[in-house]
CSV table of N, CA and C in Angstrom, one decimal:
chain,number,residue,atom,x,y,z
F,250,MET,N,11.8,26.2,25.2
F,250,MET,CA,12.4,25.9,23.9
F,250,MET,C,11.6,26.6,22.8
F,251,GLN,N,12.2,27.4,22.0
F,251,GLN,CA,11.6,28.0,20.9
F,251,GLN,C,11.6,27.0,19.7
F,252,LEU,N,10.4,26.9,19.1
F,252,LEU,CA,10.3,26.0,17.9
F,252,LEU,C,10.8,26.6,16.7
F,253,SER,N,11.9,26.1,16.1
F,253,SER,CA,12.5,26.6,14.9
F,253,SER,C,12.3,25.5,13.8
F,254,PHE,N,12.7,25.8,12.6
F,254,PHE,CA,12.6,24.9,11.5
F,254,PHE,C,13.0,23.5,11.9
F,255,PRO,N,14.3,23.3,12.4
F,255,PRO,CA,14.7,21.9,12.7
F,255,PRO,C,13.9,21.3,13.9
F,256,HIS,N,13.2,22.1,14.7
F,256,HIS,CA,12.4,21.5,15.7
F,256,HIS,C,11.0,21.2,15.2
F,257,LEU,N,10.4,22.0,14.4
F,257,LEU,CA,9.0,21.9,14.0
F,257,LEU,C,8.9,21.0,12.7
F,258,ALA,N,9.8,21.1,11.8
F,258,ALA,CA,9.6,20.4,10.5
F,258,ALA,C,9.5,18.9,10.7
F,259,PRO,N,10.4,18.3,11.5
F,259,PRO,CA,10.3,16.8,11.7
F,259,PRO,C,8.9,16.4,12.3
F,260,ILE,N,8.4,17.2,13.2
F,260,ILE,CA,7.1,16.9,13.8
F,260,ILE,C,6.0,16.9,12.7
F,261,LEU,N,6.0,18.0,11.9
F,261,LEU,CA,5.0,18.1,10.9
F,261,LEU,C,5.1,17.0,9.8
F,262,LEU,N,6.3,16.7,9.4
F,262,LEU,CA,6.5,15.7,8.5
F,262,LEU,C,6.1,14.3,9.0
F,263,LEU,N,6.4,14.1,10.3
F,263,LEU,CA,6.0,12.8,10.9
F,263,LEU,C,4.5,12.7,11.1
F,264,ILE,N,3.8,13.8,11.3
F,264,ILE,CA,2.3,13.7,11.3
F,264,ILE,C,1.8,13.3,9.9
F,265,GLY,N,2.3,14.0,8.9
F,265,GLY,CA,1.9,13.6,7.5
F,265,GLY,C,2.3,12.1,7.2
F,266,SER,N,3.5,11.7,7.6
F,266,SER,CA,3.9,10.4,7.3
F,266,SER,C,3.0,9.3,8.0
F,267,ASN,N,2.6,9.6,9.3
F,267,ASN,CA,1.8,8.7,10.0
F,267,ASN,C,0.3,8.7,9.5
F,268,LEU,N,-0.1,9.8,8.9
F,268,LEU,CA,-1.5,9.7,8.3
F,268,LEU,C,-1.4,8.7,7.1
F,269,PHE,N,-0.4,8.8,6.3
F,269,PHE,CA,-0.3,7.9,5.1
F,269,PHE,C,-0.1,6.5,5.6
F,270,MET,N,0.7,6.3,6.6
F,270,MET,CA,1.0,4.9,7.1
F,270,MET,C,-0.2,4.3,7.7
F,271,THR,N,-1.0,5.0,8.5
F,271,THR,CA,-2.2,4.5,9.1
F,271,THR,C,-3.2,4.1,8.1
F,272,PHE,N,-3.3,4.9,7.0
F,272,PHE,CA,-4.2,4.5,5.9
F,272,PHE,C,-3.7,3.2,5.2
F,273,ALA,N,-2.4,3.2,5.0
F,273,ALA,CA,-1.8,2.0,4.4
F,273,ALA,C,-2.0,0.7,5.2
F,274,TRP,N,-1.8,0.8,6.5
F,274,TRP,CA,-1.9,-0.4,7.3
F,274,TRP,C,-3.3,-0.8,7.7
F,275,TYR,N,-4.2,0.2,7.8
F,275,TYR,CA,-5.5,-0.1,8.4
F,275,TYR,C,-6.7,0.3,7.5
F,276,GLY,N,-6.4,1.1,6.5
F,276,GLY,CA,-7.5,1.5,5.6
F,276,GLY,C,-8.2,0.4,4.9
F,277,HIS,N,-7.5,-0.6,4.5
F,277,HIS,CA,-8.1,-1.8,3.8
F,277,HIS,C,-9.1,-2.5,4.7
F,278,LEU,N,-9.1,-2.3,6.0
F,278,LEU,CA,-10.1,-3.0,6.9
F,278,LEU,C,-11.5,-2.6,6.6
F,279,LYS,N,-11.7,-1.4,6.0
F,279,LYS,CA,-13.0,-0.9,5.6
F,279,LYS,C,-13.5,-1.7,4.4
F,280,PHE,N,-12.6,-2.4,3.7
F,280,PHE,CA,-13.0,-3.1,2.5
F,280,PHE,C,-12.6,-4.6,2.6
F,281,PRO,N,-13.3,-5.4,3.4
F,281,PRO,CA,-12.9,-6.8,3.6
F,281,PRO,C,-13.1,-7.7,2.4
F,282,GLY,N,-13.9,-7.2,1.5
F,282,GLY,CA,-14.2,-8.0,0.3
F,282,GLY,C,-13.1,-7.9,-0.8
F,283,THR,N,-12.2,-7.0,-0.6
F,283,THR,CA,-11.1,-6.8,-1.5
F,283,THR,C,-10.1,-7.9,-1.4
F,284,ALA,N,-9.6,-8.4,-2.6
F,284,ALA,CA,-8.6,-9.5,-2.5
F,284,ALA,C,-7.4,-9.0,-1.8
F,285,LEU,N,-6.8,-9.9,-1.0
F,285,LEU,CA,-5.7,-9.6,-0.2
F,285,LEU,C,-4.5,-9.0,-1.0
F,286,TRP,N,-4.2,-9.6,-2.1
F,286,TRP,CA,-3.1,-9.1,-2.9
F,286,TRP,C,-3.4,-7.7,-3.4
F,287,VAL,N,-4.6,-7.3,-3.7
F,287,VAL,CA,-5.0,-6.0,-4.1
F,287,VAL,C,-4.8,-5.0,-2.9
F,288,ALA,N,-5.2,-5.4,-1.7
F,288,ALA,CA,-5.1,-4.6,-0.5
F,288,ALA,C,-3.6,-4.4,-0.2
F,289,VAL,N,-2.8,-5.4,-0.4
F,289,VAL,CA,-1.3,-5.3,-0.1
F,289,VAL,C,-0.7,-4.3,-1.1
F,290,MET,N,-1.0,-4.4,-2.4
F,290,MET,CA,-0.5,-3.5,-3.4
F,290,MET,C,-0.9,-2.1,-3.2
F,291,ILE,N,-2.2,-1.9,-2.9
F,291,ILE,CA,-2.6,-0.5,-2.6
F,291,ILE,C,-1.9,0.0,-1.4
F,292,SER,N,-1.8,-0.8,-0.3
F,292,SER,CA,-1.2,-0.3,0.9
F,292,SER,C,0.3,0.0,0.6
F,293,TRP,N,1.0,-0.8,-0.2
F,293,TRP,CA,2.3,-0.6,-0.5
F,293,TRP,C,2.5,0.7,-1.3
F,294,GLY,N,1.6,1.0,-2.2
F,294,GLY,CA,1.6,2.3,-2.9
F,294,GLY,C,1.4,3.5,-2.0
F,295,ILE,N,0.5,3.4,-1.0
F,295,ILE,CA,0.3,4.5,0.0
F,295,ILE,C,1.6,4.6,0.8
F,296,ALA,N,2.2,3.5,1.2
F,296,ALA,CA,3.4,3.6,2.1
F,296,ALA,C,4.5,4.2,1.4
F,297,PHE,N,4.6,4.2,0.1
F,297,PHE,CA,5.6,4.8,-0.7
F,297,PHE,C,5.7,6.3,-0.3
F,298,PHE,N,4.5,6.9,-0.3
F,298,PHE,CA,4.5,8.4,0.1
F,298,PHE,C,4.8,8.6,1.5
F,299,GLU,N,4.5,7.7,2.4
F,299,GLU,CA,4.9,7.8,3.8
F,299,GLU,C,6.4,7.9,3.9
F,300,TYR,N,7.1,7.1,3.1
F,300,TYR,CA,8.6,7.2,3.2
F,300,TYR,C,9.1,8.5,2.7
F,301,TRP,N,8.4,9.2,1.8
F,301,TRP,CA,8.9,10.5,1.3
F,301,TRP,C,8.7,11.6,2.4
F,302,LEU,N,8.0,11.3,3.4
F,302,LEU,CA,7.9,12.2,4.5
F,302,LEU,C,8.7,11.8,5.7
F,303,ALA,N,8.7,10.5,6.0
F,303,ALA,CA,9.4,10.0,7.2
F,303,ALA,C,10.9,10.1,7.1
F,304,VAL,N,11.5,9.8,5.9
F,304,VAL,CA,12.9,9.9,5.8
F,304,VAL,C,13.4,11.3,5.9
F,305,PRO,N,12.8,12.3,5.2
F,305,PRO,CA,13.2,13.7,5.5
F,305,PRO,C,13.0,14.2,6.9
F,306,ALA,N,11.9,13.7,7.5
F,306,ALA,CA,11.7,14.1,8.9
F,306,ALA,C,12.9,13.7,9.8
F,307,ASN,N,13.3,12.5,9.6
F,307,ASN,CA,14.4,12.0,10.4
F,307,ASN,C,15.8,12.6,10.0
F,308,ARG,N,16.0,12.9,8.8
F,308,ARG,CA,17.2,13.6,8.3
F,308,ARG,C,17.3,15.0,8.9
F,309,ILE,N,16.2,15.7,8.8
F,309,ILE,CA,16.1,17.1,9.3
F,309,ILE,C,16.2,17.2,10.8
F,310,GLY,N,15.5,16.2,11.4
F,310,GLY,CA,15.4,16.2,12.9
F,310,GLY,C,16.6,15.7,13.6
F,311,TYR,N,17.4,14.9,13.0
F,311,TYR,CA,18.6,14.3,13.7
F,311,TYR,C,19.6,15.3,13.9
F,312,GLY,N,20.0,15.4,15.2
F,312,GLY,CA,21.0,16.5,15.5
F,312,GLY,C,20.2,17.5,16.5
F,313,THR,N,19.0,17.9,16.0
F,313,THR,CA,18.2,18.7,16.9
F,313,THR,C,17.6,17.8,18.0
F,314,TYR,N,17.2,16.6,17.5
F,314,TYR,CA,16.7,15.5,18.4
F,314,TYR,C,17.6,14.3,18.3
F,315,SER,N,17.7,13.5,19.3
F,315,SER,CA,18.4,12.3,19.3
F,315,SER,C,17.6,11.3,18.5
F,316,ALA,N,18.2,10.2,18.1
F,316,ALA,CA,17.4,9.1,17.4
F,316,ALA,C,16.3,8.6,18.3
F,317,ALA,N,16.6,8.4,19.5
F,317,ALA,CA,15.6,7.9,20.5
F,317,ALA,C,14.4,8.9,20.6
F,318,ALA,N,14.7,10.2,20.6
F,318,ALA,CA,13.7,11.2,20.7
F,318,ALA,C,12.8,11.2,19.4
F,319,LEU,N,13.5,11.1,18.2
F,319,LEU,CA,12.7,11.1,17.0
F,319,LEU,C,11.8,9.9,17.0
F,320,LYS,N,12.3,8.7,17.4
F,320,LYS,CA,11.4,7.5,17.4
F,320,LYS,C,10.3,7.7,18.4
F,321,THR,N,10.5,8.3,19.5
F,321,THR,CA,9.5,8.6,20.5
F,321,THR,C,8.4,9.5,20.0
F,322,ILE,N,8.9,10.6,19.3
F,322,ILE,CA,7.9,11.5,18.7
F,322,ILE,C,7.1,10.8,17.7
F,323,GLN,N,7.7,10.0,16.9
F,323,GLN,CA,7.0,9.2,15.9
F,323,GLN,C,5.9,8.3,16.5
F,324,GLU,N,6.3,7.6,17.6
F,324,GLU,CA,5.4,6.7,18.2
F,324,GLU,C,4.2,7.4,18.9
F,325,VAL,N,4.4,8.5,19.5
F,325,VAL,CA,3.3,9.3,20.1
F,325,VAL,C,2.4,9.8,19.0
F,326,ILE,N,3.0,10.3,17.9
F,326,ILE,CA,2.1,10.8,16.8
F,326,ILE,C,1.4,9.6,16.2
F,327,SER,N,2.0,8.5,16.1
F,327,SER,CA,1.4,7.3,15.5
F,327,SER,C,0.2,6.8,16.3
F,328,LEU,N,0.3,6.8,17.6
F,328,LEU,CA,-0.8,6.4,18.5
F,328,LEU,C,-1.9,7.4,18.4
F,329,THR,N,-1.6,8.7,18.4
F,329,THR,CA,-2.6,9.8,18.3
F,329,THR,C,-3.4,9.7,17.0
F,330,VAL,N,-2.6,9.5,15.9
F,330,VAL,CA,-3.3,9.4,14.6
F,330,VAL,C,-4.1,8.1,14.5
F,331,PHE,N,-3.5,7.0,15.0
F,331,PHE,CA,-4.3,5.7,15.0
F,331,PHE,C,-5.6,5.8,15.8
F,332,ALA,N,-5.5,6.4,17.0
F,332,ALA,CA,-6.7,6.5,17.8
F,332,ALA,C,-7.8,7.3,17.1
F,333,GLY,N,-7.4,8.4,16.5
F,333,GLY,CA,-8.4,9.2,15.7
F,333,GLY,C,-8.9,8.4,14.5
F,334,PHE,N,-8.1,7.6,13.8
F,334,PHE,CA,-8.5,6.8,12.7
F,334,PHE,C,-9.4,5.7,13.1
F,335,ALA,N,-9.1,5.0,14.3
F,335,ALA,CA,-9.9,3.9,14.8
F,335,ALA,C,-11.3,4.4,15.1
F,336,VAL,N,-11.4,5.6,15.6
F,336,VAL,CA,-12.7,6.1,16.0
F,336,VAL,C,-13.5,6.7,14.8
F,337,LEU,N,-12.8,7.6,14.0
F,337,LEU,CA,-13.5,8.3,12.9
F,337,LEU,C,-13.7,7.4,11.7
F,338,VAL,N,-12.7,6.6,11.3
F,338,VAL,CA,-12.9,5.8,10.1
F,338,VAL,C,-13.4,4.4,10.4
F,339,LEU,N,-12.9,3.7,11.4
F,339,LEU,CA,-13.3,2.3,11.6
F,339,LEU,C,-14.5,2.2,12.5
F,340,GLY,N,-14.9,3.4,13.2
F,340,GLY,CA,-16.0,3.4,14.0
F,340,GLY,C,-15.9,2.6,15.3
F,341,GLU,N,-14.6,2.5,15.8
F,341,GLU,CA,-14.4,1.8,17.0
F,341,GLU,C,-14.5,2.7,18.2
F,342,LYS,N,-14.7,2.2,19.4
F,342,LYS,CA,-14.7,3.0,20.6
F,342,LYS,C,-13.4,2.8,21.4
F,343,LEU,N,-12.9,3.9,21.9
F,343,LEU,CA,-11.7,3.8,22.8
F,343,LEU,C,-12.2,3.6,24.2
F,344,THR,N,-11.5,2.7,24.9
F,344,THR,CA,-11.9,2.4,26.3
F,344,THR,C,-10.9,2.9,27.3
F,345,TRP,N,-11.2,2.8,28.5
F,345,TRP,CA,-10.2,3.2,29.6
F,345,TRP,C,-8.9,2.4,29.4
F,346,ASN,N,-9.0,1.2,29.0
F,346,ASN,CA,-7.8,0.4,28.8
F,346,ASN,C,-6.9,1.0,27.8
F,347,HIS,N,-7.5,1.5,26.7
F,347,HIS,CA,-6.7,2.2,25.7
F,347,HIS,C,-6.1,3.5,26.3
F,348,GLY,N,-6.9,4.2,27.0
F,348,GLY,CA,-6.3,5.5,27.6
F,348,GLY,C,-5.2,5.2,28.6
F,349,ILE,N,-5.3,4.2,29.4
F,349,ILE,CA,-4.3,3.8,30.3
F,349,ILE,C,-3.0,3.4,29.6
F,350,GLY,N,-3.2,2.5,28.6
F,350,GLY,CA,-2.1,2.0,27.8
F,350,GLY,C,-1.4,3.2,27.1
F,351,PHE,N,-2.1,4.1,26.5
F,351,PHE,CA,-1.5,5.2,25.8
F,351,PHE,C,-0.9,6.1,26.8
F,352,GLY,N,-1.5,6.3,28.0
F,352,GLY,CA,-0.9,7.1,29.0
F,352,GLY,C,0.5,6.6,29.5
F,353,LEU,N,0.6,5.2,29.6
F,353,LEU,CA,1.9,4.6,30.0
F,353,LEU,C,2.9,4.9,28.9
F,354,ILE,N,2.5,4.8,27.7
F,354,ILE,CA,3.5,5.1,26.6
F,354,ILE,C,3.9,6.6,26.7
F,355,GLY,N,2.9,7.4,27.0
F,355,GLY,CA,3.2,8.9,27.2
F,355,GLY,C,4.2,9.1,28.3
F,356,LEU,N,4.0,8.3,29.4
F,356,LEU,CA,5.0,8.4,30.5
F,356,LEU,C,6.4,8.0,30.0
F,357,GLY,N,6.4,6.9,29.2
F,357,GLY,CA,7.7,6.5,28.6
F,357,GLY,C,8.3,7.6,27.8
F,358,ALA,N,7.5,8.3,27.0
F,358,ALA,CA,8.0,9.5,26.2
F,358,ALA,C,8.6,10.6,27.1
F,359,PHE,N,7.9,10.8,28.3
F,359,PHE,CA,8.4,11.8,29.2
F,359,PHE,C,9.8,11.5,29.7
F,360,PHE,N,10.1,10.2,30.0
F,360,PHE,CA,11.4,9.8,30.4
F,360,PHE,C,12.5,9.9,29.3
F,361,ILE,N,12.1,9.6,28.1
F,361,ILE,CA,13.0,9.8,27.0
F,361,ILE,C,13.5,11.3,26.9
F,362,PHE,N,12.5,12.2,27.0
F,362,PHE,CA,12.8,13.6,26.8
F,362,PHE,C,13.4,14.2,28.1
F,363,LYS,N,13.2,13.6,29.2
F,363,LYS,CA,13.7,14.1,30.5
F,363,LYS,C,15.2,14.0,30.5
F,364,GLY,N,15.8,13.0,29.9
F,364,GLY,CA,17.2,12.8,29.9
F,364,GLY,C,17.6,11.8,31.1
F,365,PRO,N,18.8,11.6,31.2
F,365,PRO,CA,19.3,10.6,32.3
F,365,PRO,C,18.8,11.0,33.7
F,366,LEU,N,18.4,10.0,34.4
F,366,LEU,CA,18.0,10.3,35.8
F,366,LEU,C,19.3,10.4,36.6
F,367,ARG,N,19.3,11.3,37.6
F,367,ARG,CA,20.5,11.4,38.4
F,367,ARG,C,20.2,11.3,39.8
């Protein structure tokens, strides 16, 4: 498959969208002393920009990819971005359990893109 604009744009937009969303959902964990309402409002503000990338990604990608394929791409990107964030920003360690769990999700993604079994 040759990657053209409708193939590549949704993936790039979803990467950007997931970077914003990961910071919106988990960035506040670095600041436990911040009032909860402040963390929610800041997270909400960050998530606003996530939508400006996620919605166009799905609009551009639908037709080239099925809705299930777009969601699968988003989930794989989300896990990849989150794993990097957990290690690099939160200082957490990934274990074999994480790797196995992510691998099983990757196996699920394989079956989504494989198409119907015959």
